[in-house]
mmCIF file with all atom_site columns, C-alpha atoms in Angstrom:
data_model
loop_
_atom_site.group_PDB
_atom_site.id
_atom_site.type_symbol
_atom_site.label_atom_id
_atom_site.label_alt_id
_atom_site.label_comp_id
_atom_site.label_asym_id
_atom_site.label_entity_id
_atom_site.label_seq_id
_atom_site.pdbx_PDB_ins_code
_atom_site.Cartn_x
_atom_site.Cartn_y
_atom_site.Cartn_z
_atom_site.occupancy
_atom_site.B_iso_or_equiv
_atom_site.pdbx_formal_charge
_atom_site.auth_seq_id
_atom_site.auth_comp_id
_atom_site.auth_asym_id
_atom_site.auth_atom_id
_atom_site.pdbx_PDB_model_num
ATOM 1   C CA . MET U 1 1   ? -22.728 3.323   -22.772 1.00 0.00 ? 1   MET U CA 1
ATOM 2   C CA . PRO U 1 2   ? -20.168 4.627   -20.235 1.00 0.00 ? 2   PRO U CA 1
ATOM 3   C CA . LEU U 1 3   ? -20.330 3.331   -16.701 1.00 0.00 ? 3   LEU U CA 1
ATOM 4   C CA . GLY U 1 4   ? -21.436 5.650   -13.897 1.00 0.00 ? 4   GLY U CA 1
ATOM 5   C CA . ASP U 1 5   ? -19.130 6.090   -10.913 1.00 0.00 ? 5   ASP U CA 1
ATOM 6   C CA . SER U 1 6   ? -20.962 3.514   -8.765  1.00 0.00 ? 6   SER U CA 1
ATOM 7   C CA . GLU U 1 7   ? -20.758 0.929   -11.553 1.00 0.00 ? 7   GLU U CA 1
ATOM 8   C CA . LYS U 1 8   ? -17.059 1.740   -12.042 1.00 0.00 ? 8   LYS U CA 1
ATOM 9   C CA . VAL U 1 9   ? -16.448 1.249   -8.317  1.00 0.00 ? 9   VAL U CA 1
ATOM 10  C CA . GLU U 1 10  ? -18.294 -2.083  -8.331  1.00 0.00 ? 10  GLU U CA 1
ATOM 11  C CA . SER U 1 11  ? -16.342 -3.224  -11.394 1.00 0.00 ? 11  SER U CA 1
ATOM 12  C CA . ILE U 1 12  ? -13.027 -2.241  -9.777  1.00 0.00 ? 12  ILE U CA 1
ATOM 13  C CA . ASP U 1 13  ? -14.008 -4.029  -6.554  1.00 0.00 ? 13  ASP U CA 1
ATOM 14  C CA . ARG U 1 14  ? -14.774 -7.243  -8.468  1.00 0.00 ? 14  ARG U CA 1
ATOM 15  C CA . GLU U 1 15  ? -11.539 -7.091  -10.466 1.00 0.00 ? 15  GLU U CA 1
ATOM 16  C CA . CYS U 1 16  ? -9.391  -6.341  -7.423  1.00 0.00 ? 16  CYS U CA 1
ATOM 17  C CA . GLU U 1 17  ? -11.053 -9.061  -5.336  1.00 0.00 ? 17  GLU U CA 1
ATOM 18  C CA . MET U 1 18  ? -10.176 -11.581 -8.056  1.00 0.00 ? 18  MET U CA 1
ATOM 19  C CA . LEU U 1 19  ? -6.586  -10.292 -8.170  1.00 0.00 ? 19  LEU U CA 1
ATOM 20  C CA . GLU U 1 20  ? -6.329  -10.547 -4.377  1.00 0.00 ? 20  GLU U CA 1
ATOM 21  C CA . LEU U 1 21  ? -7.521  -14.164 -4.419  1.00 0.00 ? 21  LEU U CA 1
ATOM 22  C CA . SER U 1 22  ? -4.917  -14.946 -7.076  1.00 0.00 ? 22  SER U CA 1
ATOM 23  C CA . ARG U 1 23  ? -2.224  -13.146 -5.036  1.00 0.00 ? 23  ARG U CA 1
ATOM 24  C CA . GLN U 1 24  ? -3.101  -15.148 -1.927  1.00 0.00 ? 24  GLN U CA 1
ATOM 25  C CA . ALA U 1 25  ? -3.059  -18.414 -3.865  1.00 0.00 ? 25  ALA U CA 1
ATOM 26  C CA . ASN U 1 26  ? 0.416   -17.593 -5.203  1.00 0.00 ? 26  ASN U CA 1
ATOM 27  C CA . ALA U 1 27  ? 1.887   -15.948 -2.096  1.00 0.00 ? 27  ALA U CA 1
ATOM 28  C CA . GLU U 1 28  ? 5.169   -17.848 -2.438  1.00 0.00 ? 28  GLU U CA 1
ATOM 29  C CA . SER U 1 29  ? 5.834   -16.156 -5.783  1.00 0.00 ? 29  SER U CA 1
ATOM 30  C CA . LEU U 1 30  ? 5.518   -12.576 -4.520  1.00 0.00 ? 30  LEU U CA 1
ATOM 31  C CA . LEU U 1 31  ? 8.276   -10.160 -5.451  1.00 0.00 ? 31  LEU U CA 1
ATOM 32  C CA . VAL U 1 32  ? 9.866   -8.724  -2.304  1.00 0.00 ? 32  VAL U CA 1
ATOM 33  C CA . PHE U 1 33  ? 11.476  -5.284  -1.994  1.00 0.00 ? 33  PHE U CA 1
ATOM 34  C CA . ALA U 1 34  ? 12.678  -3.113  0.870   1.00 0.00 ? 34  ALA U CA 1
ATOM 35  C CA . ASP U 1 35  ? 14.213  0.288   1.374   1.00 0.00 ? 35  ASP U CA 1
ATOM 36  C CA . THR U 1 36  ? 17.537  -0.671  2.956   1.00 0.00 ? 36  THR U CA 1
ATOM 37  C CA . ALA U 1 37  ? 18.755  2.872   3.645   1.00 0.00 ? 37  ALA U CA 1
ATOM 38  C CA . VAL U 1 38  ? 19.475  3.869   7.202   1.00 0.00 ? 38  VAL U CA 1
ATOM 39  C CA . GLU U 1 39  ? 16.496  5.785   8.621   1.00 0.00 ? 39  GLU U CA 1
ATOM 40  C CA . GLY U 1 40  ? 16.666  9.407   7.510   1.00 0.00 ? 40  GLY U CA 1
ATOM 41  C CA . ASP U 1 41  ? 18.940  8.708   4.515   1.00 0.00 ? 41  ASP U CA 1
ATOM 42  C CA . LYS U 1 42  ? 17.936  8.848   0.854   1.00 0.00 ? 42  LYS U CA 1
ATOM 43  C CA . PRO U 1 43  ? 15.821  5.761   -0.018  1.00 0.00 ? 43  PRO U CA 1
ATOM 44  C CA . SER U 1 44  ? 17.756  2.788   -1.392  1.00 0.00 ? 44  SER U CA 1
ATOM 45  C CA . TRP U 1 45  ? 15.404  0.056   -2.578  1.00 0.00 ? 45  TRP U CA 1
ATOM 46  C CA . ARG U 1 46  ? 16.635  -3.495  -3.019  1.00 0.00 ? 46  ARG U CA 1
ATOM 47  C CA . SER U 1 47  ? 15.019  -6.679  -4.277  1.00 0.00 ? 47  SER U CA 1
ATOM 48  C CA . PHE U 1 48  ? 15.047  -9.875  -2.194  1.00 0.00 ? 48  PHE U CA 1
ATOM 49  C CA . ALA U 1 49  ? 14.630  -13.422 -3.481  1.00 0.00 ? 49  ALA U CA 1
ATOM 50  C CA . SER U 1 50  ? 12.050  -14.232 -0.791  1.00 0.00 ? 50  SER U CA 1
ATOM 51  C CA . GLU U 1 51  ? 10.464  -13.110 2.470   1.00 0.00 ? 51  GLU U CA 1
ATOM 52  C CA . GLN U 1 52  ? 12.984  -15.360 4.237   1.00 0.00 ? 52  GLN U CA 1
ATOM 53  C CA . GLU U 1 53  ? 15.911  -13.531 2.622   1.00 0.00 ? 53  GLU U CA 1
ATOM 54  C CA . LEU U 1 54  ? 14.421  -10.196 3.688   1.00 0.00 ? 54  LEU U CA 1
ATOM 55  C CA . GLU U 1 55  ? 13.916  -11.454 7.253   1.00 0.00 ? 55  GLU U CA 1
ATOM 56  C CA . ALA U 1 56  ? 17.539  -12.637 7.378   1.00 0.00 ? 56  ALA U CA 1
ATOM 57  C CA . PHE U 1 57  ? 18.657  -9.170  6.219   1.00 0.00 ? 57  PHE U CA 1
ATOM 58  C CA . ARG U 1 58  ? 16.466  -7.569  8.899   1.00 0.00 ? 58  ARG U CA 1
ATOM 59  C CA . GLN U 1 59  ? 18.328  -9.551  11.576  1.00 0.00 ? 59  GLN U CA 1
ATOM 60  C CA . THR U 1 60  ? 21.330  -7.308  10.916  1.00 0.00 ? 60  THR U CA 1
ATOM 61  C CA . ARG U 1 61  ? 19.632  -4.052  9.894   1.00 0.00 ? 61  ARG U CA 1
ATOM 62  C CA . GLU U 1 62  ? 16.011  -2.935  10.123  1.00 0.00 ? 62  GLU U CA 1
ATOM 63  C CA . THR U 1 63  ? 14.041  -1.778  7.118   1.00 0.00 ? 63  THR U CA 1
ATOM 64  C CA . PHE U 1 64  ? 11.194  0.698   7.577   1.00 0.00 ? 64  PHE U CA 1
ATOM 65  C CA . SER U 1 65  ? 9.570   0.354   4.138   1.00 0.00 ? 65  SER U CA 1
ATOM 66  C CA . ILE U 1 66  ? 8.748   -3.042  2.645   1.00 0.00 ? 66  ILE U CA 1
ATOM 67  C CA . ALA U 1 67  ? 6.855   -3.938  -0.531  1.00 0.00 ? 67  ALA U CA 1
ATOM 68  C CA . ASN U 1 68  ? 5.334   -7.144  -1.831  1.00 0.00 ? 68  ASN U CA 1
ATOM 69  C CA . ALA U 1 69  ? 4.305   -7.226  -5.483  1.00 0.00 ? 69  ALA U CA 1
ATOM 70  C CA . ALA U 1 70  ? 2.244   -9.807  -7.331  1.00 0.00 ? 70  ALA U CA 1
ATOM 71  C CA . THR U 1 71  ? 2.374   -10.359 -11.059 1.00 0.00 ? 71  THR U CA 1
ATOM 72  C CA . ILE U 1 72  ? -0.341  -11.813 -13.233 1.00 0.00 ? 72  ILE U CA 1
ATOM 73  C CA . ASP U 1 73  ? 0.282   -12.595 -16.885 1.00 0.00 ? 73  ASP U CA 1
ATOM 74  C CA . GLY U 1 74  ? 3.564   -10.684 -16.773 1.00 0.00 ? 74  GLY U CA 1
ATOM 75  C CA . HIS U 1 75  ? 2.292   -7.401  -15.340 1.00 0.00 ? 75  HIS U CA 1
ATOM 76  C CA . ILE U 1 76  ? 2.276   -6.015  -11.805 1.00 0.00 ? 76  ILE U CA 1
ATOM 77  C CA . ALA U 1 77  ? -1.258  -6.592  -10.540 1.00 0.00 ? 77  ALA U CA 1
ATOM 78  C CA . SER U 1 78  ? -0.945  -5.633  -6.888  1.00 0.00 ? 78  SER U CA 1
ATOM 79  C CA . VAL U 1 79  ? 1.549   -4.067  -4.528  1.00 0.00 ? 79  VAL U CA 1
ATOM 80  C CA . THR U 1 80  ? 1.334   -3.832  -0.758  1.00 0.00 ? 80  THR U CA 1
ATOM 81  C CA . LEU U 1 81  ? 3.611   -1.336  0.932   1.00 0.00 ? 81  LEU U CA 1
ATOM 82  C CA . THR U 1 82  ? 4.263   -1.470  4.665   1.00 0.00 ? 82  THR U CA 1
ATOM 83  C CA . MET U 1 83  ? 5.929   1.549   6.258   1.00 0.00 ? 83  MET U CA 1
ATOM 84  C CA . PHE U 1 84  ? 6.609   1.997   9.965   1.00 0.00 ? 84  PHE U CA 1
ATOM 85  C CA . SER U 1 85  ? 8.570   4.064   12.447  1.00 0.00 ? 85  SER U CA 1
ATOM 86  C CA . SER U 1 86  ? 11.680  2.897   14.248  1.00 0.00 ? 86  SER U CA 1
ATOM 87  C CA . SER U 1 87  ? 9.891   3.545   17.550  1.00 0.00 ? 87  SER U CA 1
ATOM 88  C CA . GLY U 1 88  ? 6.905   1.401   16.582  1.00 0.00 ? 88  GLY U CA 1
ATOM 89  C CA . ASP U 1 89  ? 4.507   4.290   17.259  1.00 0.00 ? 89  ASP U CA 1
ATOM 90  C CA . TRP U 1 90  ? 2.857   4.016   13.847  1.00 0.00 ? 90  TRP U CA 1
ATOM 91  C CA . VAL U 1 91  ? 2.515   1.757   10.825  1.00 0.00 ? 91  VAL U CA 1
ATOM 92  C CA . LYS U 1 92  ? 0.981   2.368   7.409   1.00 0.00 ? 92  LYS U CA 1
ATOM 93  C CA . PHE U 1 93  ? -0.239  -0.326  5.011   1.00 0.00 ? 93  PHE U CA 1
ATOM 94  C CA . VAL U 1 94  ? -1.052  0.688   1.445   1.00 0.00 ? 94  VAL U CA 1
ATOM 95  C CA . SER U 1 95  ? -2.498  -1.905  -0.921  1.00 0.00 ? 95  SER U CA 1
ATOM 96  C CA . HIS U 1 96  ? -2.509  -1.049  -4.620  1.00 0.00 ? 96  HIS U CA 1
ATOM 97  C CA . CYS U 1 97  ? -4.547  -2.831  -7.290  1.00 0.00 ? 97  CYS U CA 1
ATOM 98  C CA . TYR U 1 98  ? -3.276  -2.083  -10.795 1.00 0.00 ? 98  TYR U CA 1
ATOM 99  C CA . ARG U 1 99  ? -4.832  -2.522  -14.220 1.00 0.00 ? 99  ARG U CA 1
ATOM 100 C CA . LYS U 1 100 ? -2.965  -4.347  -16.991 1.00 0.00 ? 100 LYS U CA 1
ATOM 101 C CA . ASP U 1 101 ? -1.883  -0.959  -18.411 1.00 0.00 ? 101 ASP U CA 1
ATOM 102 C CA . GLY U 1 102 ? -0.100  -0.136  -15.113 1.00 0.00 ? 102 GLY U CA 1
ATOM 103 C CA . SER U 1 103 ? -2.646  2.443   -13.938 1.00 0.00 ? 103 SER U CA 1
ATOM 104 C CA . LEU U 1 104 ? -3.977  2.319   -10.394 1.00 0.00 ? 104 LEU U CA 1
ATOM 105 C CA . ALA U 1 105 ? -7.567  1.130   -9.994  1.00 0.00 ? 105 ALA U CA 1
ATOM 106 C CA . LEU U 1 106 ? -7.837  0.953   -6.195  1.00 0.00 ? 106 LEU U CA 1
ATOM 107 C CA . ALA U 1 107 ? -5.717  1.976   -3.219  1.00 0.00 ? 107 ALA U CA 1
ATOM 108 C CA . THR U 1 108 ? -6.590  0.929   0.309   1.00 0.00 ? 108 THR U CA 1
ATOM 109 C CA . LYS U 1 109 ? -4.604  2.643   3.028   1.00 0.00 ? 109 LYS U CA 1
ATOM 110 C CA . GLU U 1 110 ? -4.600  1.902   6.738   1.00 0.00 ? 110 GLU U CA 1
ATOM 111 C CA . PHE U 1 111 ? -2.589  4.146   9.035   1.00 0.00 ? 111 PHE U CA 1
ATOM 112 C CA . ARG U 1 112 ? -2.396  2.940   12.662  1.00 0.00 ? 112 ARG U CA 1
ATOM 113 C CA . THR U 1 113 ? -0.914  5.034   15.425  1.00 0.00 ? 113 THR U CA 1
ATOM 114 C CA . PHE U 1 114 ? -0.569  5.082   19.185  1.00 0.00 ? 114 PHE U CA 1
ATOM 115 C CA . TYR U 1 115 ? -0.710  8.902   18.941  1.00 0.00 ? 115 TYR U CA 1
ATOM 116 C CA . GLY U 1 116 ? -4.408  9.202   19.725  1.00 0.00 ? 116 GLY U CA 1
ATOM 117 C CA . HIS U 1 117 ? -4.893  5.411   19.535  1.00 0.00 ? 117 HIS U CA 1
ATOM 118 C CA . PHE U 1 118 ? -6.686  5.307   16.204  1.00 0.00 ? 118 PHE U CA 1
ATOM 119 C CA . ALA U 1 119 ? -6.540  3.864   12.721  1.00 0.00 ? 119 ALA U CA 1
ATOM 120 C CA . LEU U 1 120 ? -7.351  5.860   9.610   1.00 0.00 ? 120 LEU U CA 1
ATOM 121 C CA . VAL U 1 121 ? -8.777  3.651   6.869   1.00 0.00 ? 121 VAL U CA 1
ATOM 122 C CA . GLU U 1 122 ? -9.029  5.116   3.362   1.00 0.00 ? 122 GLU U CA 1
ATOM 123 C CA . LYS U 1 123 ? -10.245 3.503   0.172   1.00 0.00 ? 123 LYS U CA 1
ATOM 124 C CA . ALA U 1 124 ? -9.721  5.391   -3.101  1.00 0.00 ? 124 ALA U CA 1
ATOM 125 C CA . TYR U 1 125 ? -10.840 4.395   -6.596  1.00 0.00 ? 125 TYR U CA 1
ATOM 126 C CA . PHE U 1 126 ? -9.166  5.789   -9.699  1.00 0.00 ? 126 PHE U CA 1
ATOM 127 C CA . ASP U 1 127 ? -9.922  6.061   -13.392 1.00 0.00 ? 127 ASP U CA 1
ATOM 128 C CA . PRO U 1 128 ? -7.173  5.030   -15.863 1.00 0.00 ? 128 PRO U CA 1
ATOM 129 C CA . SER U 1 129 ? -5.909  8.641   -15.971 1.00 0.00 ? 129 SER U CA 1
ATOM 130 C CA . GLY U 1 130 ? -5.271  8.673   -12.212 1.00 0.00 ? 130 GLY U CA 1
ATOM 131 C CA . ASN U 1 131 ? -8.274  10.804  -11.255 1.00 0.00 ? 131 ASN U CA 1
ATOM 132 C CA . THR U 1 132 ? -10.102 9.851   -8.058  1.00 0.00 ? 132 THR U CA 1
ATOM 133 C CA . ILE U 1 133 ? -13.642 8.634   -8.770  1.00 0.00 ? 133 ILE U CA 1
ATOM 134 C CA . ASP U 1 134 ? -14.558 7.700   -5.195  1.00 0.00 ? 134 ASP U CA 1
ATOM 135 C CA . LEU U 1 135 ? -12.957 8.062   -1.767  1.00 0.00 ? 135 LEU U CA 1
ATOM 136 C CA . THR U 1 136 ? -13.998 6.872   1.669   1.00 0.00 ? 136 THR U CA 1
ATOM 137 C CA . LYS U 1 137 ? -12.231 7.771   4.897   1.00 0.00 ? 137 LYS U CA 1
ATOM 138 C CA . GLU U 1 138 ? -12.979 6.447   8.347   1.00 0.00 ? 138 GLU U CA 1
ATOM 139 C CA . TYR U 1 139 ? -11.320 6.675   11.741  1.00 0.00 ? 139 TYR U CA 1
ATOM 140 C CA . ARG U 1 140 ? -11.441 3.547   13.910  1.00 0.00 ? 140 ARG U CA 1
ATOM 141 C CA . ASP U 1 141 ? -10.482 2.617   17.436  1.00 0.00 ? 141 ASP U CA 1
ATOM 142 C CA . LEU U 1 142 ? -7.194  0.671   17.512  1.00 0.00 ? 142 LEU U CA 1
ATOM 143 C CA . LYS U 1 143 ? -8.508  -2.000  19.878  1.00 0.00 ? 143 LYS U CA 1
ATOM 144 C CA . THR U 1 144 ? -12.128 -2.469  18.805  1.00 0.00 ? 144 THR U CA 1
ATOM 145 C CA . ALA U 1 145 ? -11.917 -1.345  15.143  1.00 0.00 ? 145 ALA U CA 1
ATOM 146 C CA . GLU U 1 146 ? -15.218 0.470   15.753  1.00 0.00 ? 146 GLU U CA 1
ATOM 147 C CA . PRO U 1 147 ? -15.705 3.831   13.992  1.00 0.00 ? 147 PRO U CA 1
ATOM 148 C CA . ILE U 1 148 ? -14.790 6.761   16.244  1.00 0.00 ? 148 ILE U CA 1
ATOM 149 C CA . GLU U 1 149 ? -14.458 10.528  16.234  1.00 0.00 ? 149 GLU U CA 1
ATOM 150 C CA . VAL U 1 150 ? -10.812 11.587  16.512  1.00 0.00 ? 150 VAL U CA 1
ATOM 151 C CA . GLU U 1 151 ? -9.769  14.870  18.066  1.00 0.00 ? 151 GLU U CA 1
ATOM 152 C CA . LYS U 1 152 ? -8.595  17.357  15.449  1.00 0.00 ? 152 LYS U CA 1
ATOM 153 C CA . GLU U 1 153 ? -5.342  17.771  17.417  1.00 0.00 ? 153 GLU U CA 1
ATOM 154 C CA . TRP U 1 154 ? -4.415  14.105  16.791  1.00 0.00 ? 154 TRP U CA 1
ATOM 155 C CA . ILE U 1 155 ? -5.410  14.289  13.129  1.00 0.00 ? 155 ILE U CA 1
ATOM 156 C CA . ASN U 1 156 ? -3.203  17.352  12.628  1.00 0.00 ? 156 ASN U CA 1
ATOM 157 C CA . GLU U 1 157 ? -0.357  15.827  14.664  1.00 0.00 ? 157 GLU U CA 1
ATOM 158 C CA . THR U 1 158 ? -0.207  12.685  12.505  1.00 0.00 ? 158 THR U CA 1
ATOM 159 C CA . LYS U 1 159 ? -1.335  14.040  9.126   1.00 0.00 ? 159 LYS U CA 1
ATOM 160 C CA . HIS U 1 160 ? 2.185   14.133  7.663   1.00 0.00 ? 160 HIS U CA 1
ATOM 161 C CA . LEU U 1 161 ? 2.654   10.448  8.569   1.00 0.00 ? 161 LEU U CA 1
ATOM 162 C CA . ALA U 1 162 ? -0.722  9.300   7.229   1.00 0.00 ? 162 ALA U CA 1
ATOM 163 C CA . GLU U 1 163 ? -0.414  11.021  3.853   1.00 0.00 ? 163 GLU U CA 1
ATOM 164 C CA . GLY U 1 164 ? 1.349   9.627   0.823   1.00 0.00 ? 164 GLY U CA 1
ATOM 165 C CA . GLY U 1 165 ? 2.333   6.122   -0.112  1.00 0.00 ? 165 GLY U CA 1
ATOM 166 C CA . VAL U 1 166 ? -0.133  5.854   -3.013  1.00 0.00 ? 166 VAL U CA 1
ATOM 167 C CA . TYR U 1 167 ? 1.339   5.437   -6.506  1.00 0.00 ? 167 TYR U CA 1
ATOM 168 C CA . THR U 1 168 ? -1.070  5.966   -9.407  1.00 0.00 ? 168 THR U CA 1
ATOM 169 C CA . LYS U 1 169 ? 1.170   4.134   -11.900 1.00 0.00 ? 169 LYS U CA 1
ATOM 170 C CA . VAL U 1 170 ? 3.402   1.095   -11.545 1.00 0.00 ? 170 VAL U CA 1
ATOM 171 C CA . SER U 1 171 ? 6.173   3.195   -13.101 1.00 0.00 ? 171 SER U CA 1
ATOM 172 C CA . ASP U 1 172 ? 5.890   5.662   -10.173 1.00 0.00 ? 172 ASP U CA 1
ATOM 173 C CA . LEU U 1 173 ? 6.667   3.055   -7.503  1.00 0.00 ? 173 LEU U CA 1
ATOM 174 C CA . PRO U 1 174 ? 9.899   3.865   -5.621  1.00 0.00 ? 174 PRO U CA 1
ATOM 175 C CA . PHE U 1 175 ? 11.362  0.520   -6.730  1.00 0.00 ? 175 PHE U CA 1
ATOM 176 C CA . ALA U 1 176 ? 10.095  0.669   -10.347 1.00 0.00 ? 176 ALA U CA 1
ATOM 177 C CA . ASP U 1 177 ? 13.649  0.417   -11.722 1.00 0.00 ? 177 ASP U CA 1
ATOM 178 C CA . LEU U 1 178 ? 14.046  -2.922  -9.929  1.00 0.00 ? 178 LEU U CA 1
ATOM 179 C CA . LEU U 1 179 ? 10.839  -4.218  -11.554 1.00 0.00 ? 179 LEU U CA 1
ATOM 180 C CA . ARG U 1 180 ? 12.374  -3.756  -14.989 1.00 0.00 ? 180 ARG U CA 1
ATOM 181 C CA . LYS U 1 181 ? 15.247  -6.037  -13.923 1.00 0.00 ? 181 LYS U CA 1
ATOM 182 C CA . GLN U 1 182 ? 12.931  -8.875  -12.799 1.00 0.00 ? 182 GLN U CA 1
#
């Protein structure tokens, strides 16, 4: 009997929580990537041996998109992307939880900005074909994390920054070619 959407969501939550616990337990073995292009240039993703190597690189040149990927049993299980502006006015975190077949099960996105002083928190669940089966979206106060109403002006002003960053297949990741070389 096929699962209903609420059962699918619960199943995805359980699976992704287990993957997250495994990722945290093996944090030292995360794969580390960064877009090393100068801001405004065409993306140029590079792999780093460790967080320390990336931090050493960032002492000489900033990176505005960073990814950490965790593997389980030889497949990419989770990827966290961090993207931010050179001015520090906004940051976006996108956590991906992938199935063994490389399809996205869950994406959690948090966009924080000083434009309007809010955070947009989105949680999207996907079926193996990449279709959204559930989506929640909430605006929160930057300081208190309490739910708030955000003026439409600020939503429209930052919409282009908040959108994107979700990859429904491992093969769609901007550094997917580097994964094949791992």
